Amino acid sequence: MKNEIEVIGFDDAPFKKNDKDCILTAVYMRGNKIVDGVYFKKFQKDGLDVTNKIIDVVKGKHYNKIKVIFLSGITFGGFNIADINEIYKRTNIPVVVVIDKYPNYEKIFNAIKKHFLDYNIRIEIIKSQPKPVKLDNIYVQYVGIDLKSIKKILEKTRLKSKFPECLRLAHLIGRGFLYL
């Protein structure tokens, strides 16, 4: 595996309570040092469209080069849930979700039931995803790739953080939208 493996990382920009739309931020990188693209896409806060928006970005300019899609969690813009199985199915590129802590599913499901009429759809999407697995000091959910390969790719895509650099940068760039 080469050091400059091509990866793309997705995070959401912060949003305000009354916002209807959110901004999806994506950073395409080679390894952990070379940024070759930064992308933005609007999606609905608490909607069900983030999966398609991620796929739209992935199938853009660098589609044939991307080896792994990294997501910062599976919920974006509140409870707009990314379906990693669907992303993998429609892109044929491995998907790896990276999170800090193991999710409290009971708390998440209760919040969804309280706030959404279509709670059954959202809960079913979450239940259909692979469960997070501890890997060193993070948790990962993944499809289309094995844990041993993820570990190698993380070694090549991290710089000084426990997260791949593409996710760290997507997060930092997204935070810039706080100042608009």
PDB file of C-alpha atoms in Angstrom:
ATOM      1  CA  MET A   1       0.000   0.000   0.000  1.00  0.00           C
ATOM      2  CA  LYS A   2       1.464   3.337  -1.028  1.00  0.00           C
ATOM      3  CA  ASN A   3       1.941   6.171   1.476  1.00  0.00           C
ATOM      4  CA  GLU A   4      -0.138   8.630  -0.525  1.00  0.00           C
ATOM      5  CA  ILE A   5      -3.330   6.553  -0.549  1.00  0.00           C
ATOM      6  CA  GLU A   6      -6.270   8.590  -1.879  1.00  0.00           C
ATOM      7  CA  VAL A   7      -9.034   9.124   0.678  1.00  0.00           C
ATOM      8  CA  ILE A   8     -11.940  11.481   1.178  1.00  0.00           C
ATOM      9  CA  GLY A   9     -13.367  12.528   4.534  1.00  0.00           C
ATOM     10  CA  PHE A  10     -16.818  13.970   5.317  1.00  0.00           C
ATOM     11  CA  ASP A  11     -18.041  16.054   8.239  1.00  0.00           C
ATOM     12  CA  ASP A  12     -20.829  18.563   8.699  1.00  0.00           C
ATOM     13  CA  ALA A  13     -20.381  22.245   9.447  1.00  0.00           C
ATOM     14  CA  PRO A  14     -21.979  23.582  12.633  1.00  0.00           C
ATOM     15  CA  PHE A  15     -25.545  24.806  12.206  1.00  0.00           C
ATOM     16  CA  LYS A  16     -28.056  26.900  14.098  1.00  0.00           C
ATOM     17  CA  LYS A  17     -31.311  25.626  15.564  1.00  0.00           C
ATOM     18  CA  ASN A  18     -33.471  27.458  12.984  1.00  0.00           C
ATOM     19  CA  ASP A  19     -31.387  26.481   9.938  1.00  0.00           C
ATOM     20  CA  LYS A  20     -33.192  24.406   7.330  1.00  0.00           C
ATOM     21  CA  ASP A  21     -30.020  23.426   5.471  1.00  0.00           C
ATOM     22  CA  CYS A  22     -26.585  22.336   6.613  1.00  0.00           C
ATOM     23  CA  ILE A  23     -23.250  22.202   4.849  1.00  0.00           C
ATOM     24  CA  LEU A  24     -21.469  18.945   4.171  1.00  0.00           C
ATOM     25  CA  THR A  25     -17.696  19.416   4.063  1.00  0.00           C
ATOM     26  CA  ALA A  26     -15.415  16.969   2.268  1.00  0.00           C
ATOM     27  CA  VAL A  27     -11.635  16.895   1.955  1.00  0.00           C
ATOM     28  CA  TYR A  28      -9.928  14.700  -0.645  1.00  0.00           C
ATOM     29  CA  MET A  29      -6.307  13.886   0.213  1.00  0.00           C
ATOM     30  CA  ARG A  30      -3.359  11.788  -0.774  1.00  0.00           C
ATOM     31  CA  GLY A  31      -1.999  10.278   2.432  1.00  0.00           C
ATOM     32  CA  ASN A  32      -1.800  12.681   5.331  1.00  0.00           C
ATOM     33  CA  LYS A  33      -0.156  15.730   3.760  1.00  0.00           C
ATOM     34  CA  ILE A  34      -1.441  16.460   0.255  1.00  0.00           C
ATOM     35  CA  VAL A  35      -4.873  18.076  -0.080  1.00  0.00           C
ATOM     36  CA  ASP A  36      -6.192  17.744  -3.618  1.00  0.00           C
ATOM     37  CA  GLY A  37      -9.767  18.906  -3.132  1.00  0.00           C
ATOM     38  CA  VAL A  38     -12.207  20.582  -0.763  1.00  0.00           C
ATOM     39  CA  TYR A  39     -15.920  20.219  -1.467  1.00  0.00           C
ATOM     40  CA  PHE A  40     -19.165  21.557  -0.027  1.00  0.00           C
ATOM     41  CA  LYS A  41     -22.709  20.367  -0.511  1.00  0.00           C
ATOM     42  CA  LYS A  42     -25.933  21.591   1.064  1.00  0.00           C
ATOM     43  CA  PHE A  43     -28.218  19.041   2.661  1.00  0.00           C
ATOM     44  CA  GLN A  44     -31.348  19.191   4.801  1.00  0.00           C
ATOM     45  CA  LYS A  45     -31.025  19.552   8.543  1.00  0.00           C
ATOM     46  CA  ASP A  46     -32.731  16.489  10.039  1.00  0.00           C
ATOM     47  CA  GLY A  47     -33.584  15.296   6.515  1.00  0.00           C
ATOM     48  CA  LEU A  48     -32.831  11.989   4.842  1.00  0.00           C
ATOM     49  CA  ASP A  49     -30.669  13.182   1.949  1.00  0.00           C
ATOM     50  CA  VAL A  50     -27.081  13.096   3.254  1.00  0.00           C
ATOM     51  CA  THR A  51     -26.387   9.617   1.844  1.00  0.00           C
ATOM     52  CA  ASN A  52     -27.135  10.840  -1.686  1.00  0.00           C
ATOM     53  CA  LYS A  53     -25.117  14.035  -1.156  1.00  0.00           C
ATOM     54  CA  ILE A  54     -22.067  12.031  -0.046  1.00  0.00           C
ATOM     55  CA  ILE A  55     -22.409   9.782  -3.092  1.00  0.00           C
ATOM     56  CA  ASP A  56     -22.702  12.864  -5.378  1.00  0.00           C
ATOM     57  CA  VAL A  57     -19.415  14.258  -4.052  1.00  0.00           C
ATOM     58  CA  VAL A  58     -17.629  10.893  -4.215  1.00  0.00           C
ATOM     59  CA  LYS A  59     -18.725  10.328  -7.817  1.00  0.00           C
ATOM     60  CA  GLY A  60     -17.234  13.691  -8.815  1.00  0.00           C
ATOM     61  CA  LYS A  61     -13.775  14.582 -10.115  1.00  0.00           C
ATOM     62  CA  HIS A  62     -11.705  12.087  -8.062  1.00  0.00           C
ATOM     63  CA  TYR A  63     -14.076   9.109  -8.173  1.00  0.00           C
ATOM     64  CA  ASN A  64     -11.668   6.723  -9.922  1.00  0.00           C
ATOM     65  CA  LYS A  65      -8.844   7.520  -7.483  1.00  0.00           C
ATOM     66  CA  ILE A  66     -10.593   7.314  -4.085  1.00  0.00           C
ATOM     67  CA  LYS A  67      -9.636   4.173  -2.158  1.00  0.00           C
ATOM     68  CA  VAL A  68     -11.555   4.840   1.091  1.00  0.00           C
ATOM     69  CA  ILE A  69     -14.442   7.091   2.151  1.00  0.00           C
ATOM     70  CA  PHE A  70     -14.166   8.290   5.764  1.00  0.00           C
ATOM     71  CA  LEU A  71     -17.167   9.655   7.661  1.00  0.00           C
ATOM     72  CA  SER A  72     -17.137  11.483  10.967  1.00  0.00           C
ATOM     73  CA  GLY A  73     -20.031   9.503  12.441  1.00  0.00           C
ATOM     74  CA  ILE A  74     -23.224   8.478  10.653  1.00  0.00           C
ATOM     75  CA  THR A  75     -25.407  11.410  11.737  1.00  0.00           C
ATOM     76  CA  PHE A  76     -25.069  14.719   9.961  1.00  0.00           C
ATOM     77  CA  GLY A  77     -27.003  17.943  10.482  1.00  0.00           C
ATOM     78  CA  GLY A  78     -28.869  16.641  13.498  1.00  0.00           C
ATOM     79  CA  PHE A  79     -30.396  13.282  12.585  1.00  0.00           C
ATOM     80  CA  ASN A  80     -29.773  13.099   8.829  1.00  0.00           C
ATOM     81  CA  ILE A  81     -28.352   9.582   8.830  1.00  0.00           C
ATOM     82  CA  ALA A  82     -25.730   8.368   6.359  1.00  0.00           C
ATOM     83  CA  ASP A  83     -26.327   4.799   5.209  1.00  0.00           C
ATOM     84  CA  ILE A  84     -22.825   3.380   4.775  1.00  0.00           C
ATOM     85  CA  ASN A  85     -24.140   0.183   3.204  1.00  0.00           C
ATOM     86  CA  GLU A  86     -25.870   2.237   0.500  1.00  0.00           C
ATOM     87  CA  ILE A  87     -22.794   4.434  -0.031  1.00  0.00           C
ATOM     88  CA  TYR A  88     -20.640   1.345  -0.540  1.00  0.00           C
ATOM     89  CA  LYS A  89     -23.226  -0.332  -2.776  1.00  0.00           C
ATOM     90  CA  ARG A  90     -23.486   2.701  -5.069  1.00  0.00           C
ATOM     91  CA  THR A  91     -19.777   3.667  -5.163  1.00  0.00           C
ATOM     92  CA  ASN A  92     -18.015   0.319  -4.685  1.00  0.00           C
ATOM     93  CA  ILE A  93     -15.526   2.154  -2.430  1.00  0.00           C
ATOM     94  CA  PRO A  94     -14.951   0.999   1.161  1.00  0.00           C
ATOM     95  CA  VAL A  95     -16.582   3.222   3.804  1.00  0.00           C
ATOM     96  CA  VAL A  96     -15.111   3.735   7.277  1.00  0.00           C
ATOM     97  CA  VAL A  97     -16.895   5.685  10.009  1.00  0.00           C
ATOM     98  CA  VAL A  98     -14.597   7.041  12.724  1.00  0.00           C
ATOM     99  CA  ILE A  99     -15.979   8.074  16.117  1.00  0.00           C
ATOM    100  CA  ASP A 100     -14.594   8.860  19.571  1.00  0.00           C
ATOM    101  CA  LYS A 101     -17.055   6.990  21.768  1.00  0.00           C
ATOM    102  CA  TYR A 102     -19.373   4.043  21.467  1.00  0.00           C
ATOM    103  CA  PRO A 103     -22.896   5.383  20.759  1.00  0.00           C
ATOM    104  CA  ASN A 104     -25.620   5.160  23.376  1.00  0.00           C
ATOM    105  CA  TYR A 105     -28.232   3.614  21.070  1.00  0.00           C
ATOM    106  CA  GLU A 106     -31.023   3.713  23.636  1.00  0.00           C
ATOM    107  CA  LYS A 107     -30.580   7.475  24.069  1.00  0.00           C
ATOM    108  CA  ILE A 108     -30.330   8.016  20.309  1.00  0.00           C
ATOM    109  CA  PHE A 109     -33.462   5.959  19.546  1.00  0.00           C
ATOM    110  CA  ASN A 110     -35.440   7.742  22.262  1.00  0.00           C
ATOM    111  CA  ALA A 111     -34.460  11.153  20.852  1.00  0.00           C
ATOM    112  CA  ILE A 112     -35.438  10.063  17.343  1.00  0.00           C
ATOM    113  CA  LYS A 113     -38.806   8.706  18.539  1.00  0.00           C
ATOM    114  CA  LYS A 114     -39.473  11.957  20.383  1.00  0.00           C
ATOM    115  CA  HIS A 115     -38.726  14.306  17.462  1.00  0.00           C
ATOM    116  CA  PHE A 116     -39.573  12.509  14.208  1.00  0.00           C
ATOM    117  CA  LEU A 117     -42.778  11.083  12.763  1.00  0.00           C
ATOM    118  CA  ASP A 118     -40.642   8.869  10.496  1.00  0.00           C
ATOM    119  CA  TYR A 119     -38.634   7.561  13.470  1.00  0.00           C
ATOM    120  CA  ASN A 120     -39.008   3.943  12.290  1.00  0.00           C
ATOM    121  CA  ILE A 121     -37.135   4.710   9.032  1.00  0.00           C
ATOM    122  CA  ARG A 122     -34.287   6.479  10.843  1.00  0.00           C
ATOM    123  CA  ILE A 123     -33.948   3.793  13.500  1.00  0.00           C
ATOM    124  CA  GLU A 124     -33.970   1.064  10.840  1.00  0.00           C
ATOM    125  CA  ILE A 125     -31.124   2.792   8.957  1.00  0.00           C
ATOM    126  CA  ILE A 126     -29.060   2.944  12.154  1.00  0.00           C
ATOM    127  CA  LYS A 127     -29.818  -0.683  13.046  1.00  0.00           C
ATOM    128  CA  SER A 128     -28.820  -1.839   9.543  1.00  0.00           C
ATOM    129  CA  GLN A 129     -25.315  -0.386   9.910  1.00  0.00           C
ATOM    130  CA  PRO A 130     -22.425  -2.464  11.261  1.00  0.00           C
ATOM    131  CA  LYS A 131     -21.859  -1.941  14.981  1.00  0.00           C
ATOM    132  CA  PRO A 132     -18.812   0.140  15.968  1.00  0.00           C
ATOM    133  CA  VAL A 133     -15.656  -1.797  16.817  1.00  0.00           C
ATOM    134  CA  LYS A 134     -12.867  -0.468  19.039  1.00  0.00           C
ATOM    135  CA  LEU A 135      -9.607   0.077  17.168  1.00  0.00           C
ATOM    136  CA  ASP A 136      -6.835   1.514  19.341  1.00  0.00           C
ATOM    137  CA  ASN A 137      -8.312   4.720  20.831  1.00  0.00           C
ATOM    138  CA  ILE A 138     -11.252   5.159  18.425  1.00  0.00           C
ATOM    139  CA  TYR A 139     -14.278   3.227  17.206  1.00  0.00           C
ATOM    140  CA  VAL A 140     -14.888   2.338  13.580  1.00  0.00           C
ATOM    141  CA  GLN A 141     -17.855   1.097  11.583  1.00  0.00           C
ATOM    142  CA  TYR A 142     -16.948  -0.218   8.180  1.00  0.00           C
ATOM    143  CA  VAL A 143     -18.109  -1.908   5.027  1.00  0.00           C
ATOM    144  CA  GLY A 144     -16.140  -3.182   2.023  1.00  0.00           C
ATOM    145  CA  ILE A 145     -12.850  -3.464   3.927  1.00  0.00           C
ATOM    146  CA  ASP A 146     -11.330  -5.464   6.794  1.00  0.00           C
ATOM    147  CA  LEU A 147     -10.035  -4.232  10.139  1.00  0.00           C
ATOM    148  CA  LYS A 148      -6.392  -5.050   9.323  1.00  0.00           C
ATOM    149  CA  SER A 149      -6.536  -2.873   6.188  1.00  0.00           C
ATOM    150  CA  ILE A 150      -8.236  -0.049   8.095  1.00  0.00           C
ATOM    151  CA  LYS A 151      -5.408  -0.064  10.624  1.00  0.00           C
ATOM    152  CA  LYS A 152      -2.802   0.239   7.830  1.00  0.00           C
ATOM    153  CA  ILE A 153      -4.753   3.021   6.098  1.00  0.00           C
ATOM    154  CA  LEU A 154      -5.167   4.932   9.365  1.00  0.00           C
ATOM    155  CA  GLU A 155      -1.387   4.778   9.868  1.00  0.00           C
ATOM    156  CA  LYS A 156      -0.894   6.368   6.451  1.00  0.00           C
ATOM    157  CA  THR A 157      -3.635   8.989   6.742  1.00  0.00           C
ATOM    158  CA  ARG A 158      -3.113  10.278  10.289  1.00  0.00           C
ATOM    159  CA  LEU A 159      -0.701  13.094  11.009  1.00  0.00           C
ATOM    160  CA  LYS A 160      -0.808  14.135  14.673  1.00  0.00           C
ATOM    161  CA  SER A 161      -4.385  13.209  15.503  1.00  0.00           C
ATOM    162  CA  LYS A 162      -6.146   9.937  16.214  1.00  0.00           C
ATOM    163  CA  PHE A 163      -8.381  10.754  13.227  1.00  0.00           C
ATOM    164  CA  PRO A 164      -7.420  10.598   9.544  1.00  0.00           C
ATOM    165  CA  GLU A 165      -6.192  13.997   8.387  1.00  0.00           C
ATOM    166  CA  CYS A 166      -8.994  14.270   5.801  1.00  0.00           C
ATOM    167  CA  LEU A 167     -11.571  14.134   8.630  1.00  0.00           C
ATOM    168  CA  ARG A 168      -9.637  16.514  10.853  1.00  0.00           C
ATOM    169  CA  LEU A 169      -9.424  19.062   8.033  1.00  0.00           C
ATOM    170  CA  ALA A 170     -13.079  18.601   7.020  1.00  0.00           C
ATOM    171  CA  HIS A 171     -13.995  19.374  10.631  1.00  0.00           C
ATOM    172  CA  LEU A 172     -11.757  22.462  10.816  1.00  0.00           C
ATOM    173  CA  ILE A 173     -12.960  23.830   7.484  1.00  0.00           C
ATOM    174  CA  GLY A 174     -16.578  23.231   8.466  1.00  0.00           C
ATOM    175  CA  ARG A 175     -16.073  25.186  11.684  1.00  0.00           C
ATOM    176  CA  GLY A 176     -15.190  28.207   9.540  1.00  0.00           C
ATOM    177  CA  PHE A 177     -18.851  28.474   8.627  1.00  0.00           C
ATOM    178  CA  LEU A 178     -19.567  29.564  12.215  1.00  0.00           C
ATOM    179  CA  TYR A 179     -18.245  32.984  11.268  1.00  0.00           C
ATOM    180  CA  LEU A 180     -20.556  33.664   8.317  1.00  0.00           C
TER     181      LEU A 180
END
